[in-house]
PDB file of C-alpha atoms in Angstrom:
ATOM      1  CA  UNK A  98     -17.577 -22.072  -4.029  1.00 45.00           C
ATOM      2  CA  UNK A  99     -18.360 -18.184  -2.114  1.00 63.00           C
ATOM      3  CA  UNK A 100     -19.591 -16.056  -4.606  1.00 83.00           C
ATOM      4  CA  UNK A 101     -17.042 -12.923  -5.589  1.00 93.00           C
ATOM      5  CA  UNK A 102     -17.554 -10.067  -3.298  1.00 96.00           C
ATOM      6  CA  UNK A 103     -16.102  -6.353  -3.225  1.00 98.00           C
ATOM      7  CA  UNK A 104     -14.890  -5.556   0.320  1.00 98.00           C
ATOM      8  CA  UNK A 105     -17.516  -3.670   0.773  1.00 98.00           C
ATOM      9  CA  UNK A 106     -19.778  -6.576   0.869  1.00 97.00           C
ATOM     10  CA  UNK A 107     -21.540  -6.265  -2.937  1.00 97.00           C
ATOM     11  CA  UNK A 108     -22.030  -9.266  -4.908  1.00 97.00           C
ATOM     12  CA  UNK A 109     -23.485  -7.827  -7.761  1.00 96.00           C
ATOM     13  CA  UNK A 110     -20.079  -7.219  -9.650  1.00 97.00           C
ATOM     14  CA  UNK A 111     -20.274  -6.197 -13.317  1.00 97.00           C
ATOM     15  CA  UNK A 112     -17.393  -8.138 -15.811  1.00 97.00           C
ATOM     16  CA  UNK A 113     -14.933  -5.514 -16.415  1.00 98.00           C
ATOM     17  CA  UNK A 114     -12.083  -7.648 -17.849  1.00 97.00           C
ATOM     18  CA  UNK A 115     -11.025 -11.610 -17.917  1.00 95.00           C
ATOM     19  CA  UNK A 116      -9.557 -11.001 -14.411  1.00 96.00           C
ATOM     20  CA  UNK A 117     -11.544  -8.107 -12.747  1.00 98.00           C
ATOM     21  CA  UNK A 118     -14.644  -7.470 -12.006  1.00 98.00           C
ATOM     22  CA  UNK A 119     -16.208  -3.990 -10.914  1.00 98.00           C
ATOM     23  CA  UNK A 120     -18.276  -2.712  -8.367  1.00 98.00           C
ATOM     24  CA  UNK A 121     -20.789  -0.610  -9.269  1.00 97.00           C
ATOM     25  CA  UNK A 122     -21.748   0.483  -5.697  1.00 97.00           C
ATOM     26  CA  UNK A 123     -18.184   1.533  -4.395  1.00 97.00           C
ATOM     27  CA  UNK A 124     -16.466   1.765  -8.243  1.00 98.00           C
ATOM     28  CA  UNK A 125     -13.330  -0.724  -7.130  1.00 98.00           C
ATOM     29  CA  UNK A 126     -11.839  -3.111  -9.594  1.00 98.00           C
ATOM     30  CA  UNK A 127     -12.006  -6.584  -7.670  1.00 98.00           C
ATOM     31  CA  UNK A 128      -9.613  -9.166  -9.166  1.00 97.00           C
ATOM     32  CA  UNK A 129     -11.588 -12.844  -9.736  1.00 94.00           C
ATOM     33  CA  UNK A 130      -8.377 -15.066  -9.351  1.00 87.00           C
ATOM     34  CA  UNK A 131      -5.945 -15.580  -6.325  1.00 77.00           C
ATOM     35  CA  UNK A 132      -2.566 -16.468  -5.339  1.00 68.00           C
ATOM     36  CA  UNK A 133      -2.039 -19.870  -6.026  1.00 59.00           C
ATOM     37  CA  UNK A 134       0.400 -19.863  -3.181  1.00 52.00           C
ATOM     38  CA  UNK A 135      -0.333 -18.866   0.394  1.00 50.00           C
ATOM     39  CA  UNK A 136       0.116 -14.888   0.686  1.00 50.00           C
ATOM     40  CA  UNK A 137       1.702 -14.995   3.904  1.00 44.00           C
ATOM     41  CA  UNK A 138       5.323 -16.887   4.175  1.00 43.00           C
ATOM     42  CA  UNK A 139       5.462 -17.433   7.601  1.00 43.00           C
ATOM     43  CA  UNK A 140       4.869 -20.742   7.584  1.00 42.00           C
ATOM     44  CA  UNK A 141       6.025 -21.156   4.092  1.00 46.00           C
ATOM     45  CA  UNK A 142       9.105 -21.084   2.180  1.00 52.00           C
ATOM     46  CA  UNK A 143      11.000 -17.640   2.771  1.00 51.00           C
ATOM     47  CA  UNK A 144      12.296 -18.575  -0.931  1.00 56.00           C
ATOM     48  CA  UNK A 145       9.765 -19.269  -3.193  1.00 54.00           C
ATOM     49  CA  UNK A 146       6.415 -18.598  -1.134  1.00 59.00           C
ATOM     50  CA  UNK A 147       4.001 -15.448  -2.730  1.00 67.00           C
ATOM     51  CA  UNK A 148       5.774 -12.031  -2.104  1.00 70.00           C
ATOM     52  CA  UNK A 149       9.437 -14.185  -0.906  1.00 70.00           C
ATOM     53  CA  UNK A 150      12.715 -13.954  -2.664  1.00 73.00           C
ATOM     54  CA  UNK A 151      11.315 -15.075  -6.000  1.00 74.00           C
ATOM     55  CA  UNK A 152       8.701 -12.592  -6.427  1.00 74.00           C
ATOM     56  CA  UNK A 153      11.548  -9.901  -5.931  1.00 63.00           C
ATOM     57  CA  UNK A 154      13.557 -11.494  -8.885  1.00 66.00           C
ATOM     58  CA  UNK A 155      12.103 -13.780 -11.299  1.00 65.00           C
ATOM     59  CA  UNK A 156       8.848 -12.053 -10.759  1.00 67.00           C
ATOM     60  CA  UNK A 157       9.674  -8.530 -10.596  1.00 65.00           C
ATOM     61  CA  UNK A 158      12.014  -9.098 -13.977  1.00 68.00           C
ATOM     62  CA  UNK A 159      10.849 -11.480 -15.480  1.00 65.00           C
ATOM     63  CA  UNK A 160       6.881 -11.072 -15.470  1.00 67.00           C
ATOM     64  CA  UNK A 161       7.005  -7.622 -14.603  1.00 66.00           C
ATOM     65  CA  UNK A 162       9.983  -6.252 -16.382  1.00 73.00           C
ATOM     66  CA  UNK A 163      11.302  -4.039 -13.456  1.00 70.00           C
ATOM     67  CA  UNK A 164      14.482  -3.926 -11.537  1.00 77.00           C
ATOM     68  CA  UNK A 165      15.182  -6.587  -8.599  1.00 75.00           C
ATOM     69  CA  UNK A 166      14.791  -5.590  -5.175  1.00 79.00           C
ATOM     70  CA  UNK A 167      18.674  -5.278  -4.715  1.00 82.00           C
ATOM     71  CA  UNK A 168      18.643  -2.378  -7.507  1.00 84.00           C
ATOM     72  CA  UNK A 169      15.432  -1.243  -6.201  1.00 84.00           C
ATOM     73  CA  UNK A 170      16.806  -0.428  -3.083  1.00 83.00           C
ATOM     74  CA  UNK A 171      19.747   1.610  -4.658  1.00 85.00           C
ATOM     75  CA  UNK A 172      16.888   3.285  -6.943  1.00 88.00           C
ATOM     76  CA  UNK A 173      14.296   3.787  -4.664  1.00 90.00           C
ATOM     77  CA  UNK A 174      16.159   6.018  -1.823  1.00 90.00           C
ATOM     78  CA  UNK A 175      16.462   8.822  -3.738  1.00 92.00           C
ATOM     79  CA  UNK A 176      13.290   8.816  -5.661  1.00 94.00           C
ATOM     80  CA  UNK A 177      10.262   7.214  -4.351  1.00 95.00           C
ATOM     81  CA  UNK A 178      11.937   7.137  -0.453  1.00 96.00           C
ATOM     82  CA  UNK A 179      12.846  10.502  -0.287  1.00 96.00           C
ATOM     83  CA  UNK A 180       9.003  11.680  -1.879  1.00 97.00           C
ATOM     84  CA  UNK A 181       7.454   9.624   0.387  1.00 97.00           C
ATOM     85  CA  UNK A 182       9.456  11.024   3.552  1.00 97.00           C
ATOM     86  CA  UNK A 183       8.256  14.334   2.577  1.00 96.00           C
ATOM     87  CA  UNK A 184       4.923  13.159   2.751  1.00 97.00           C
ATOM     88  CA  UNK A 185       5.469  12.183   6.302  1.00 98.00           C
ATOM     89  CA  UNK A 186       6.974  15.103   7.185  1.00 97.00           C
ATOM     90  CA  UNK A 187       3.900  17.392   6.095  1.00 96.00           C
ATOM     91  CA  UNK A 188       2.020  15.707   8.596  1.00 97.00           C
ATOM     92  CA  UNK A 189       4.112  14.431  11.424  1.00 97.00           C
ATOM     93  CA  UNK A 190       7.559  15.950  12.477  1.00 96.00           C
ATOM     94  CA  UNK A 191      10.330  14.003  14.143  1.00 96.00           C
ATOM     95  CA  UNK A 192      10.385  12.127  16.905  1.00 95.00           C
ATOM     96  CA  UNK A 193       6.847  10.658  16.166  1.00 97.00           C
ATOM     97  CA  UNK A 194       6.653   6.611  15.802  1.00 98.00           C
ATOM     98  CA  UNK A 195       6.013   5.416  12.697  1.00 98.00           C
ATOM     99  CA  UNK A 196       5.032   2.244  10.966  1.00 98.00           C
ATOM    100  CA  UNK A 197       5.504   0.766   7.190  1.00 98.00           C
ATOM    101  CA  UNK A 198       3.726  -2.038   6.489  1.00 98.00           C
ATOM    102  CA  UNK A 199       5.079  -4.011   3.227  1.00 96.00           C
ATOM    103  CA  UNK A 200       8.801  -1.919   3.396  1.00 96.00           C
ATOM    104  CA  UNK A 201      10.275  -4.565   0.867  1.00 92.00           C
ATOM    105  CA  UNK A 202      13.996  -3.041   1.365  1.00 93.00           C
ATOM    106  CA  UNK A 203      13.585  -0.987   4.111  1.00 95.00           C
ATOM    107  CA  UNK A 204      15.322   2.237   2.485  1.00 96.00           C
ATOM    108  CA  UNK A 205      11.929   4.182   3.523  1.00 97.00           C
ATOM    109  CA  UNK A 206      12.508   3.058   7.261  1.00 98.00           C
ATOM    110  CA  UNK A 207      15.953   3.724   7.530  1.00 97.00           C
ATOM    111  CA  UNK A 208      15.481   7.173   5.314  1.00 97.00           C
ATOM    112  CA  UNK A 209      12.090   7.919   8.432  1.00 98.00           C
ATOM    113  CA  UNK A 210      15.025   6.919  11.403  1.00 97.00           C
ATOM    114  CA  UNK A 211      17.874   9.175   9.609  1.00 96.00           C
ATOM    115  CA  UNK A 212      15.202  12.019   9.906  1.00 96.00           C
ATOM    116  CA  UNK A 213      14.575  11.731  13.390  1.00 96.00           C
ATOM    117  CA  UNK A 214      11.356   9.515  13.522  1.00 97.00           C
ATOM    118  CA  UNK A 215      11.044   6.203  15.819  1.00 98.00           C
ATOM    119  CA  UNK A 216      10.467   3.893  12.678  1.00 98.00           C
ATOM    120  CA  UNK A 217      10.259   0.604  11.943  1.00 98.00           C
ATOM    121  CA  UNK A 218       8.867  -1.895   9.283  1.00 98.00           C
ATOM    122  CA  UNK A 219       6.823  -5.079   8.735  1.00 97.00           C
ATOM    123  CA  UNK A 220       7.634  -7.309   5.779  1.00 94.00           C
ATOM    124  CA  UNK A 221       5.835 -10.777   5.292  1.00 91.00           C
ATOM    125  CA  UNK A 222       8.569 -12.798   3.649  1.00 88.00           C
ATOM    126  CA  UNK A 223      11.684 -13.775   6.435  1.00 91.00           C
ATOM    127  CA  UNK A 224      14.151 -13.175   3.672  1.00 88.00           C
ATOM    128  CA  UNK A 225      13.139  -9.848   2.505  1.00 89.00           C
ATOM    129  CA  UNK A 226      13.207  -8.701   5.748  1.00 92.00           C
ATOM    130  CA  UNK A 227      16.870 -10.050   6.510  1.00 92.00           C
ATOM    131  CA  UNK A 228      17.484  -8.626   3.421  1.00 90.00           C
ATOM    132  CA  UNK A 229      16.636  -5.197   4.266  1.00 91.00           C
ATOM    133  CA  UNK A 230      18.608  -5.033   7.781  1.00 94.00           C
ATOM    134  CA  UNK A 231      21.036  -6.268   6.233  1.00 92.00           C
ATOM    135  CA  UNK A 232      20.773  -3.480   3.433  1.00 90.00           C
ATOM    136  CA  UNK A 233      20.288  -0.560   5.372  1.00 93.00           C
ATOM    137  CA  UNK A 234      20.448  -1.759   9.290  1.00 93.00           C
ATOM    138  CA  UNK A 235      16.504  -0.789   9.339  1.00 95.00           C
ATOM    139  CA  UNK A 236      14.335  -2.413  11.883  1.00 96.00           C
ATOM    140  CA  UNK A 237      12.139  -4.893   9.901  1.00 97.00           C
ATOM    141  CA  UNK A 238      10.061  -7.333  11.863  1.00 96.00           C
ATOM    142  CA  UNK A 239       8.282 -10.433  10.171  1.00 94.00           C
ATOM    143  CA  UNK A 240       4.561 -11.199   9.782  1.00 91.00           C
ATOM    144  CA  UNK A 241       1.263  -9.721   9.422  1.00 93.00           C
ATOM    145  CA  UNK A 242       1.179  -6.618  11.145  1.00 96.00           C
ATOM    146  CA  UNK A 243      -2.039  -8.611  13.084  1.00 94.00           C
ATOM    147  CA  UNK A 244       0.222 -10.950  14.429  1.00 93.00           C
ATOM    148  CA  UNK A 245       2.061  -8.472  16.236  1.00 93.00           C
ATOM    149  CA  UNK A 246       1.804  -6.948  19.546  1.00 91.00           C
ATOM    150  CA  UNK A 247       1.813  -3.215  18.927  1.00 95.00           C
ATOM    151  CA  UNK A 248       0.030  -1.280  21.833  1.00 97.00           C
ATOM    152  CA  UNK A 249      -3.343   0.497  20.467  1.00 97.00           C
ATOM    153  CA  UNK A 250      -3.167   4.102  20.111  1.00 98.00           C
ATOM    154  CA  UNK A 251       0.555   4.032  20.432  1.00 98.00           C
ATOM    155  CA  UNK A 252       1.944   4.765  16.440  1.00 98.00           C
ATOM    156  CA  UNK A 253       1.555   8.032  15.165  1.00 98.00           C
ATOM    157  CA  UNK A 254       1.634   7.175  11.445  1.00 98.00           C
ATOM    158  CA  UNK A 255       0.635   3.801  10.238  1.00 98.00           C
ATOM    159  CA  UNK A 256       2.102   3.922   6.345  1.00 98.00           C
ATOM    160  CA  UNK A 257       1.014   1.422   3.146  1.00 98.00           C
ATOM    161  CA  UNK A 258       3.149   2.729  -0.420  1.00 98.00           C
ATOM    162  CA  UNK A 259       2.033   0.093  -2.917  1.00 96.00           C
ATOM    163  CA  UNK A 260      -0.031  -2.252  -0.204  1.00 97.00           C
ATOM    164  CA  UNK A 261      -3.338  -1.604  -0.006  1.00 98.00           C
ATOM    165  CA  UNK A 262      -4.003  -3.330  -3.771  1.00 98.00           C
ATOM    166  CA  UNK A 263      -2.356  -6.759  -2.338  1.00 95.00           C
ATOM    167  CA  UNK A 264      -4.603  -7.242   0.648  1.00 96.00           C
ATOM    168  CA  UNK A 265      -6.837  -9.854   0.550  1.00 94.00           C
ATOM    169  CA  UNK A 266      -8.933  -8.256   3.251  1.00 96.00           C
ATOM    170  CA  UNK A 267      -8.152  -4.772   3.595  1.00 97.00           C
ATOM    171  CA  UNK A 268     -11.110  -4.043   5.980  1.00 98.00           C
ATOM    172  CA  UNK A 269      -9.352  -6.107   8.387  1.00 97.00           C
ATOM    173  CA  UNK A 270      -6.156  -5.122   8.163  1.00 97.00           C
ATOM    174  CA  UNK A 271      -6.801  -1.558   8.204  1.00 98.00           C
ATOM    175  CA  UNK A 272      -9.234  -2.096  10.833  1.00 98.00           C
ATOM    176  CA  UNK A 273      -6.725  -3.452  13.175  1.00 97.00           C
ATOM    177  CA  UNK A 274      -3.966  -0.602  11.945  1.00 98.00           C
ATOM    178  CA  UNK A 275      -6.832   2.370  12.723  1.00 98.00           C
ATOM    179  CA  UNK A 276      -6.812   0.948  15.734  1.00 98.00           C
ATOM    180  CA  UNK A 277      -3.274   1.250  16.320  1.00 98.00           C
ATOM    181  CA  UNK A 278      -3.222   4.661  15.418  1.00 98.00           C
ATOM    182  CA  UNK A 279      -3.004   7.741  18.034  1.00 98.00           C
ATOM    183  CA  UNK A 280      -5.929   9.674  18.203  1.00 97.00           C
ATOM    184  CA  UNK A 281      -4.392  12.746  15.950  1.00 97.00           C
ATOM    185  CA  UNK A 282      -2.244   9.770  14.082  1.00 98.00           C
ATOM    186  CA  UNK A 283      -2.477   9.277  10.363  1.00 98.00           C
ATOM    187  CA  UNK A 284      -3.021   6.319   7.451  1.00 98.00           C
ATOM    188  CA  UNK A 285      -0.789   7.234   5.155  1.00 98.00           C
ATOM    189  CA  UNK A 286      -1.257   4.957   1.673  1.00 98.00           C
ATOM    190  CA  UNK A 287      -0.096   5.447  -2.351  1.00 98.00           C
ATOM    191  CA  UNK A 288      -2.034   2.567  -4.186  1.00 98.00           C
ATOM    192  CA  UNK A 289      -3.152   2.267  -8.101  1.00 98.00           C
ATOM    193  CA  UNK A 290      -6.253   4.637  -8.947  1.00 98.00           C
ATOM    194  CA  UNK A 291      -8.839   3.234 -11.140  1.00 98.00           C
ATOM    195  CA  UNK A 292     -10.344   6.302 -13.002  1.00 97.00           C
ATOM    196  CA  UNK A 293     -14.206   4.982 -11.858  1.00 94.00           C
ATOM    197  CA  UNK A 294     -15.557   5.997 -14.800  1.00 93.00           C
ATOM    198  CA  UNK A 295     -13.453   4.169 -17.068  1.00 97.00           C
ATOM    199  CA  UNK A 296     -14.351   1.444 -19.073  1.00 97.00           C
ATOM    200  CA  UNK A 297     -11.430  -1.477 -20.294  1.00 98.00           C
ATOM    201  CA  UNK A 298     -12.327  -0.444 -23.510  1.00 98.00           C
ATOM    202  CA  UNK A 299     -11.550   4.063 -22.610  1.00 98.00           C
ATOM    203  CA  UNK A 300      -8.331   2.711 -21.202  1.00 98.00           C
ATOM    204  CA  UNK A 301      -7.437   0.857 -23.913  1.00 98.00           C
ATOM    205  CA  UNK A 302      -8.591   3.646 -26.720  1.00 98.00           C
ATOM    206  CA  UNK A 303      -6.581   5.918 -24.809  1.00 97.00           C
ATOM    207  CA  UNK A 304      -3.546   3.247 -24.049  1.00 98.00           C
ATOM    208  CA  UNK A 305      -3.754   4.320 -20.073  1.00 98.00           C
ATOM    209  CA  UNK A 306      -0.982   3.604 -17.997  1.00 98.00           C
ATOM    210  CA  UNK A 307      -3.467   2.304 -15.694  1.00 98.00           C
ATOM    211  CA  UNK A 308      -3.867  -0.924 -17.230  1.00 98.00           C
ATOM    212  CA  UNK A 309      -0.581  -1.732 -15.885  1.00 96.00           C
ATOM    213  CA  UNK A 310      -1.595  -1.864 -12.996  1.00 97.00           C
ATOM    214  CA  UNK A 311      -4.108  -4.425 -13.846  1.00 97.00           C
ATOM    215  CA  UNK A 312      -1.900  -7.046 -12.361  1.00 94.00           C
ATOM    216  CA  UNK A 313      -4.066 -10.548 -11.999  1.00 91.00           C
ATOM    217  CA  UNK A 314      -3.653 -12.615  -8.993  1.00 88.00           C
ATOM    218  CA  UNK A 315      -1.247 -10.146  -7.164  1.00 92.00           C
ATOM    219  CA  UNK A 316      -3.451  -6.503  -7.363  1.00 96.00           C
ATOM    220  CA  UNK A 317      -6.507  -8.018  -5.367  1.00 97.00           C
ATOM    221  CA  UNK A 318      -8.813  -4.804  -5.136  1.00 98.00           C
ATOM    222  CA  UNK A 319      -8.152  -1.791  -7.361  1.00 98.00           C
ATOM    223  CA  UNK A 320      -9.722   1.605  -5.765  1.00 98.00           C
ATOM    224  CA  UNK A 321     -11.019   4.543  -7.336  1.00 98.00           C
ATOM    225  CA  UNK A 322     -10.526   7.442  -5.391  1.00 98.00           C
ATOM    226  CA  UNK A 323     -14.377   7.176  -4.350  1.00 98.00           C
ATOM    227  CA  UNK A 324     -13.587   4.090  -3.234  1.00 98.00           C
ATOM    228  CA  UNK A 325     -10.890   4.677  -1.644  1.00 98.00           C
ATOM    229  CA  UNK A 326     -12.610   7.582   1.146  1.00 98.00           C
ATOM    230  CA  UNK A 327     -15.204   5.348   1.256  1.00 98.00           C
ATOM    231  CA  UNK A 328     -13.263   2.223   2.956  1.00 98.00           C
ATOM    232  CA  UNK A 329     -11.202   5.468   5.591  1.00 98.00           C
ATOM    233  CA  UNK A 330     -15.046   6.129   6.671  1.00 98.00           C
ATOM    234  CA  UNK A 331     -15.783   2.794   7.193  1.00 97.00           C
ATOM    235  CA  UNK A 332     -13.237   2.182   9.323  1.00 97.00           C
ATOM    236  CA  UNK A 333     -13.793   5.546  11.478  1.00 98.00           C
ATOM    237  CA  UNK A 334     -10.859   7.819   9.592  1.00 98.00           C
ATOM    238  CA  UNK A 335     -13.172  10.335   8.755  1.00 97.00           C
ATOM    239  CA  UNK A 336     -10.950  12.872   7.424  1.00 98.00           C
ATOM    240  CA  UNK A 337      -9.280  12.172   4.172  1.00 98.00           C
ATOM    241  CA  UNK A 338      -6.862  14.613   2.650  1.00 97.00           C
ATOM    242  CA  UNK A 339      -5.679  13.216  -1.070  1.00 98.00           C
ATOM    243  CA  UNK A 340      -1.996  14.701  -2.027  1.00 96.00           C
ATOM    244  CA  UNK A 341       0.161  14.648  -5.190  1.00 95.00           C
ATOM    245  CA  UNK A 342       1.203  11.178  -6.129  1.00 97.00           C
ATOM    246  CA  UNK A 343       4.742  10.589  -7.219  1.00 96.00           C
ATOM    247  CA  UNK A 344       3.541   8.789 -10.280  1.00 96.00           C
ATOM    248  CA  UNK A 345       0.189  10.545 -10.785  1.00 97.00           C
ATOM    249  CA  UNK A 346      -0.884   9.257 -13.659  1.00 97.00           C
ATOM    250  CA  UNK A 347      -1.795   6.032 -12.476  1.00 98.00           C
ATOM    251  CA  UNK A 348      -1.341   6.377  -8.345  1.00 98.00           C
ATOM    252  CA  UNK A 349      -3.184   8.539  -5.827  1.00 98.00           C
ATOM    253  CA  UNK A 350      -1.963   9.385  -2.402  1.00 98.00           C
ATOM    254  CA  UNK A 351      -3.850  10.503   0.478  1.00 98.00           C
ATOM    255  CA  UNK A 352      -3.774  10.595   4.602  1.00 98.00           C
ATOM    256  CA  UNK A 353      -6.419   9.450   6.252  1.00 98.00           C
ATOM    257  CA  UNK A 354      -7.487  10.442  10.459  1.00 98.00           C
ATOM    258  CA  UNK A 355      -9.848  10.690  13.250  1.00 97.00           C
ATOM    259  CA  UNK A 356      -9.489  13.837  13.769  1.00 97.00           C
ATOM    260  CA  UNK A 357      -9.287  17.116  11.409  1.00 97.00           C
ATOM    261  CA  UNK A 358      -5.786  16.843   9.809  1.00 96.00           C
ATOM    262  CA  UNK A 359      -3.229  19.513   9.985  1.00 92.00           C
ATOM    263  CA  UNK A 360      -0.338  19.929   7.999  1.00 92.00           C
ATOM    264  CA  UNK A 361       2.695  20.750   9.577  1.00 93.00           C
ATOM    265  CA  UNK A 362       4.708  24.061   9.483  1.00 91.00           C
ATOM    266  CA  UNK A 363       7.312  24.121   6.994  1.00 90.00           C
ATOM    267  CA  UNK A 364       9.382  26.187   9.203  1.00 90.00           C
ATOM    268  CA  UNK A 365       8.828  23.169  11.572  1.00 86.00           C
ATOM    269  CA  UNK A 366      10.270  20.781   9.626  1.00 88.00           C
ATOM    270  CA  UNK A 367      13.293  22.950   8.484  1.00 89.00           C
ATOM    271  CA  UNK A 368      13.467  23.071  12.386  1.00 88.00           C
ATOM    272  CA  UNK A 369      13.740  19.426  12.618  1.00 85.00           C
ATOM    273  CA  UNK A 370      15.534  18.104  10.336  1.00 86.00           C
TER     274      UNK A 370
END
């Protein structure tokens, strides 16, 4: 059996909980157990394979007691889409090519396309990404986004809202999307913070919201914010630039480049849009 590692490469984890374990090098939570099922559904069943159909109803109601993807798609657009489109927009302005990689409904694609960008999405599961052309006429393709063919340097922001925690290897798949990114393009991810310090017992004392994101089997690695700018310079994004979360009591959200980021006019936008 291979010993538990962090991505980093540390094996000298400390017990943090019954399912995570902690890093004390890089301070990420790293979950212990694994999908049962295979995460990709390629070559699985678009129906009841890890992160198809059933994990966006039986599993998102049942287990985790939030809406299915069909209301989440009505719910999302306005809230989470629409903050996370002015995100973009601080960085990149219309007609710049953009990427989402996990867009579950697509509203986020089709909300970056009404704006003006060149944007289009990556889903694993065949049916969720029928289900979000179908939903919002977005441009949804199927598979790991290292199965496809995108030309290097060609996207000019690569984005991961509530991703980066499910990847079994994020080194690699970031690795591969820095490399798809523009020279002046930009990472842009939202995932669960771990406050590093924190022990299970100061979150529970303090009933933090972040233990709900302590989600076994499905949130593989947990970042602190250390953490987090730690993995960008490791894969050769060197300048990080950490925003206002929507949910920021539990989330952190941050841009990642090669190069010095700038943040675009407001005026520019306005001009845009």
């Amino acid at each position: 059996m291979n010993r538990l590692a962090c991505w980093c490469g540390e094996t000298a984890l400390e017990r943090f909980s019954n399912a995570y374990h902690r890093c004390g090098r890089c301070r990420t939570l790293v979950c212990a157990t694994r999908p049962d099922e295979p995460v990709s559904t390629d070559e699985g069943d678009p129906e009841t394979g890890f992160y198809g159909k059933d994990y966006w109803f039986s599993h998102q109601t049942a287990r985790l007691g939030l809406p299915d993807i069909t209301a989440r798609a009505a719910l999302d657009l306005p809230e989470r889409c629409a903050h996370w489109l002015r995100a973009l927009l601080a960085f990149k302005t219309p007609p710049a090519q953009v990427l989402e990689i996990g867009c579950s409904h697509g509203g986020f694609v089709a909300l970056a396309e009404a704006a003006g960008f060149i944007a289009a999405g990556l889903e694993l599961s065949p049916w969720v990404a029928e289900s979000g052309r179908r939903a919002f006429g977005a441009m949804i393709f199927t598979g790991a986004v290292e199965t496809h063919g995108f030309t290097p340097g060609s996207l000019d922001a690569i984005c991961l809202f509530d991703v980066l925690e499910h990847l079994p290897d994020p080194v690699a798949t970031l690795a591969h999307c820095a490399r798809l990114l523009a020279d002046d393009g930009v990472l842009l991810i939202q995932t669960p913070k771990y406050p590093e310090h924190a022990s299970l017992s100061d979150l529970e004392t303090a009933a933090h919201p972040f233990l709900n994101m302590m989600q076994e089997r499905e949130h593989l690695h947990l970042f602190s914010a250390h953490a987090a700018e730690e993995l960008m310079h490791r894969l050769g994004l060197a300048h990080v630039a950490f925003q206002p979360a929507i949910f920021p009591a539990y989330d952190m959200f941050f841009a990642a480049s090669k190069r010095p980021i700038e943040q675009t006019d407001p005026d520019a936008v306005r001009d845009c849009l």
